[in-house]
Coordinates of C-alpha atoms in Angstrom, one line a residue:
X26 CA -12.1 -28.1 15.7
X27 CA -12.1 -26.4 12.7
X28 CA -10.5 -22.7 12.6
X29 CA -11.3 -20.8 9.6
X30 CA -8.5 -18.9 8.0
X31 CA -8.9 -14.9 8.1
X32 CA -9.3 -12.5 4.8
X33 CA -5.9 -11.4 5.9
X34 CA -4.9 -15.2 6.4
X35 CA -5.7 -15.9 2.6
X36 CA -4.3 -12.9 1.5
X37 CA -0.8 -13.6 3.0
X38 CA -1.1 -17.8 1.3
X39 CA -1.9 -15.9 -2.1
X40 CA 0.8 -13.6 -1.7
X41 CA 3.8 -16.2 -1.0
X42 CA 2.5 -17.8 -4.6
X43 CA 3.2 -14.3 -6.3
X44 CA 6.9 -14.3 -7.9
X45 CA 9.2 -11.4 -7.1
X46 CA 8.7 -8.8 -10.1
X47 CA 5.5 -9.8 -11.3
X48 CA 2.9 -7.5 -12.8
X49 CA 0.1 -7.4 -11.1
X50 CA -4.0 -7.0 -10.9
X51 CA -6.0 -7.3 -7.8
X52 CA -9.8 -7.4 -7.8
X53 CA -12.1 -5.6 -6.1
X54 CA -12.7 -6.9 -2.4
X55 CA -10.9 -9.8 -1.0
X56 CA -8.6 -9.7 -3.6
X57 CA -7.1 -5.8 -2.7
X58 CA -6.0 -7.1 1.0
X59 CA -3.2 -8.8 -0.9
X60 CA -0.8 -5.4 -1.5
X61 CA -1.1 -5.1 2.2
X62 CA 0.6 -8.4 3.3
X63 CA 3.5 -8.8 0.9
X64 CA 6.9 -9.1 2.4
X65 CA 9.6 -6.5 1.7
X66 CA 11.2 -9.8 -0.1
X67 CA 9.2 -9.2 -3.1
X68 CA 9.2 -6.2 -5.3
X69 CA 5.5 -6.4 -7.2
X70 CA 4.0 -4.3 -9.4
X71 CA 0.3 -3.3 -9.0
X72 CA -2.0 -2.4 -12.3
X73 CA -5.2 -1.0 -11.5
X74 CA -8.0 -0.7 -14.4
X75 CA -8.6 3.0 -13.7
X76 CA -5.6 3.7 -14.9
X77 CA -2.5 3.3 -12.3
X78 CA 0.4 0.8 -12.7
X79 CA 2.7 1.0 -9.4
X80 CA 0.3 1.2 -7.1
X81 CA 1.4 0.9 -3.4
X82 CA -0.8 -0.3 -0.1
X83 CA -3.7 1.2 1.5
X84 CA -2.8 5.0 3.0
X85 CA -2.5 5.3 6.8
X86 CA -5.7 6.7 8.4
X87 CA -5.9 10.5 8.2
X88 CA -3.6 9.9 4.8
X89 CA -5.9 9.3 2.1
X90 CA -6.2 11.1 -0.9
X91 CA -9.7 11.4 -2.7
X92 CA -7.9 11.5 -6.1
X93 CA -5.7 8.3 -5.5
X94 CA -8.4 5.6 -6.0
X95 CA -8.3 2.4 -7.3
X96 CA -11.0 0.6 -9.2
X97 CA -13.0 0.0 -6.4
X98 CA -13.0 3.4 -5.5
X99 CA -10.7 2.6 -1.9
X100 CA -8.0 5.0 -0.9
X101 CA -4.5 3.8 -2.5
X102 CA -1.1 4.7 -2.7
X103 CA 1.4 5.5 -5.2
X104 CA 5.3 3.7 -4.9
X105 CA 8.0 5.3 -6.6
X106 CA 8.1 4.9 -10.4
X107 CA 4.7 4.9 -9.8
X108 CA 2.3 6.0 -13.2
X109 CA -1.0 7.2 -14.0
X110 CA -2.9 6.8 -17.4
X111 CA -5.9 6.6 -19.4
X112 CA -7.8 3.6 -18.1
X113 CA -7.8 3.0 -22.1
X114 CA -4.5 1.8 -21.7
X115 CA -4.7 0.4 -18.9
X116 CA -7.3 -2.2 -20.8
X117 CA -4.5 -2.7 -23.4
X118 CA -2.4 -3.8 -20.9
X119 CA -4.9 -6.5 -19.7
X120 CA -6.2 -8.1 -23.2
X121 CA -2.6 -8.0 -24.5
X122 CA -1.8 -10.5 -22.2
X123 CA 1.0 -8.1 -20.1
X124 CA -0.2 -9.0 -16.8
X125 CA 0.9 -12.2 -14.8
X126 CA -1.1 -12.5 -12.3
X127 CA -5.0 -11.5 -11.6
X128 CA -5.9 -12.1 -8.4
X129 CA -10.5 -11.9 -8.4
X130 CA -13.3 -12.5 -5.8
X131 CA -15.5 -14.8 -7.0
X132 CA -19.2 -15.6 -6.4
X133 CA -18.5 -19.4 -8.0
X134 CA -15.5 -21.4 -9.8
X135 CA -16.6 -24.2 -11.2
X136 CA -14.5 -28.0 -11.6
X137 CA -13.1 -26.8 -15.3
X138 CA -12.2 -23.2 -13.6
X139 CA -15.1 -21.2 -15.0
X140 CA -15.5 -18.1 -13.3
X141 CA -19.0 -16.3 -11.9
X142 CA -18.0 -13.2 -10.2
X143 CA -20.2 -9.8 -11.7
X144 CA -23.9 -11.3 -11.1
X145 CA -26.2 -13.1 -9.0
X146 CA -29.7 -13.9 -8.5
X147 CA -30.0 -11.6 -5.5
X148 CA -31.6 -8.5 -6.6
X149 CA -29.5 -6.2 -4.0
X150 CA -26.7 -7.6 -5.8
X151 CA -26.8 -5.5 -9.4
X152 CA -24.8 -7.0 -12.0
X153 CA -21.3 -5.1 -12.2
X154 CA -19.0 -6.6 -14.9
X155 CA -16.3 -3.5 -14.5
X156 CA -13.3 -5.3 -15.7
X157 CA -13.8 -8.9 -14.7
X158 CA -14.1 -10.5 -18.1
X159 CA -10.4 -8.6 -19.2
X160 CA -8.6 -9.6 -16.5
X161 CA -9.9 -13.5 -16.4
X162 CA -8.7 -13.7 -20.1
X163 CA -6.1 -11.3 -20.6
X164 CA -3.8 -12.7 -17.1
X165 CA -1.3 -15.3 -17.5
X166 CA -2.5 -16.9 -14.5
X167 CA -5.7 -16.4 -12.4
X168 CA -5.9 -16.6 -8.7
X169 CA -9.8 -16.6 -7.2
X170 CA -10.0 -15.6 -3.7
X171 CA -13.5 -16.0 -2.1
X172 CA -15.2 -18.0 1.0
X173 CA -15.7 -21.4 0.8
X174 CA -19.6 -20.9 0.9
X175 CA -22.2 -18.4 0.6
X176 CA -23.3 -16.9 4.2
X177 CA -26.3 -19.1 4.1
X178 CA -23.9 -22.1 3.8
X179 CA -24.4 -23.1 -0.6
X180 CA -21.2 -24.5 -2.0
X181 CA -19.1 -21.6 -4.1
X182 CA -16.8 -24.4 -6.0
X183 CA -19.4 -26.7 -8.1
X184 CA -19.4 -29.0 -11.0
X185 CA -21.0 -26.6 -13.3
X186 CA -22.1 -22.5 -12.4
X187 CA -25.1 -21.7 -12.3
X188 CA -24.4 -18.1 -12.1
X189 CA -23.4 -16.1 -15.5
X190 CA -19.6 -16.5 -16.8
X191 CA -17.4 -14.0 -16.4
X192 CA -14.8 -16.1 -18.5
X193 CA -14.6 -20.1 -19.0
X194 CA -11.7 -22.5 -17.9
X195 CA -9.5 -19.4 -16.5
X196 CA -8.9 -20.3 -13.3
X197 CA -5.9 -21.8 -12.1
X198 CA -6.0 -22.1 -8.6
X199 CA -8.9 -21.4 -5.7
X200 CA -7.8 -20.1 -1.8
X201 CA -11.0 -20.0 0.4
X202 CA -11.3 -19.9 4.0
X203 CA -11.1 -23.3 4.1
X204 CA -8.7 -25.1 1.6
X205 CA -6.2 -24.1 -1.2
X206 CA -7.2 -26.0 -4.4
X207 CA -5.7 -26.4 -8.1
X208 CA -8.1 -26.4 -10.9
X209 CA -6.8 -29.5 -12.9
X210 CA -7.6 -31.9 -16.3
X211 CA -9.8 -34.1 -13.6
X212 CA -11.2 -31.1 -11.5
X213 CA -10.3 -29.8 -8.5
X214 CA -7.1 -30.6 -6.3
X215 CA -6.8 -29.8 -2.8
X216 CA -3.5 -28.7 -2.3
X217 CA -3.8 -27.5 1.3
X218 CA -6.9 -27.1 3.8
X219 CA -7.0 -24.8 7.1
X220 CA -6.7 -26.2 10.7
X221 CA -9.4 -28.5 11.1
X222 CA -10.9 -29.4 8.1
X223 CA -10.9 -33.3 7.1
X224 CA -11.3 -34.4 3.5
X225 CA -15.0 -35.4 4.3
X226 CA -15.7 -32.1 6.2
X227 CA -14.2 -30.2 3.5
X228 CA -16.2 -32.6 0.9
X229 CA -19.3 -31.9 2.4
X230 CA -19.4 -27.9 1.4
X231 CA -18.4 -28.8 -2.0
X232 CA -20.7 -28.7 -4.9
X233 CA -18.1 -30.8 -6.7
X234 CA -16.0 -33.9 -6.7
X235 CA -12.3 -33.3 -4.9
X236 CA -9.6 -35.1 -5.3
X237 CA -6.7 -34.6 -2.3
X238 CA -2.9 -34.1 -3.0
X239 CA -0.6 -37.0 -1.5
X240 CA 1.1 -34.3 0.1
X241 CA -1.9 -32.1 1.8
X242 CA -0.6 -29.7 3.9
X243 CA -1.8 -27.5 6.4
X244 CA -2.3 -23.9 5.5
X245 CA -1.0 -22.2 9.2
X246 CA -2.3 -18.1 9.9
X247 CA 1.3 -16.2 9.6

């Protein structure tokens, strides 16, 4: 039987692959679940487009602060050495390449790691760059959290997008409900898939060819 992993399940798998002291950008959605699950282990360092580097987990209820947003307009908090900023510089800091990690949501990653995430043909769904296109280019490595498939069951991870870019050949490596996969020269690479899920089942909501790690492993909720 196959068991889905959580959002809060794939935010934990992302977060063991962050290094300690890295410089970080989490996208909107998905994506901001990750500051929340980090072990004490790891000292990381949030960057947020609006202008905040230091940014610390999601306030307790009753806590928030209406002028301590991040770029998705959520309720954040601020760690010590914490800074604020004109969201000028904080788009420096993302095309000057000073950013390690940005971890996006993703509408579709193709097999060569393009990246679809600000519009869709679904006309409730208005096209909303924000930052997207900096962060896919500017981060030394990009992480794409996202379901496996759409609601209606279509394949995210395809051959080719048929979406608009939001940058080409970025992505290094996918997490979905389903499966962990590497974007490599030959395509996609299934490093790890969820309780459950066999090659063929996996296979069968792909839009694209996979190829299987000799050592697949089983991703396991925390």
């Amino acid at each position: 039987m196959v068991r889905p992993l959580s959002p809060t399940d794939v935010a934990r798998r992302v977060a063991r692959d962050i290094p300690d002291g890295s410089y970080v950008n989490l996208g909107i959605g998905l994506p901001t679940l990750v500051a929340d699950v980090v072990g004490p282990d790891k000292e990381i360092v949030y960057h947020s487009e609006n202008g905040i580097l230091g940014m610390g987990p999601a306030p307790a209820a009753g806590e928030e602060d209406s002028e301590l947003i991040n770029a998705g307009k959520q309720p954040v908090t601020l760690l010590p050495g914490g800074s604020f900023f004109h969201h000028t510089d904080a788009f420096v800091m993302m095309r000057g390449g000073h950013l390690d990690v940005s971890v996006l949501g993703a509408f579709q990653v193709s097999e060569t790691g393009d990246l679809a995430n600000w519009a869709t043909d679904e006309a409730a769904l208005p096209p909303a760059v924000g930052g997207a296109m900096d962060l896919a280019v500017g981060a030394r490595r990009v992480l794409v959290v996202t379901t496996h498939t759409t609601r209606d069951g279509r394949p995210k991870l395809l051959s080719r997008c048929t979406y608009p870019l939001t940058a080409a050949a970025v992505v290094d490596r996918v997490y979905t409900d389903l499966a962990v996969l590497d974007v490599g020269p030959e395509g996609f690479v299934v490093r790890e898939v969820a309780p459950g899920v066999t090659p063929d089942g996996l296979q069968a909501v792909t839009g694209a060819p996979l190829r299987f790690a000799p050592d697949l492993a089983v991703v396991h909720p925390d």
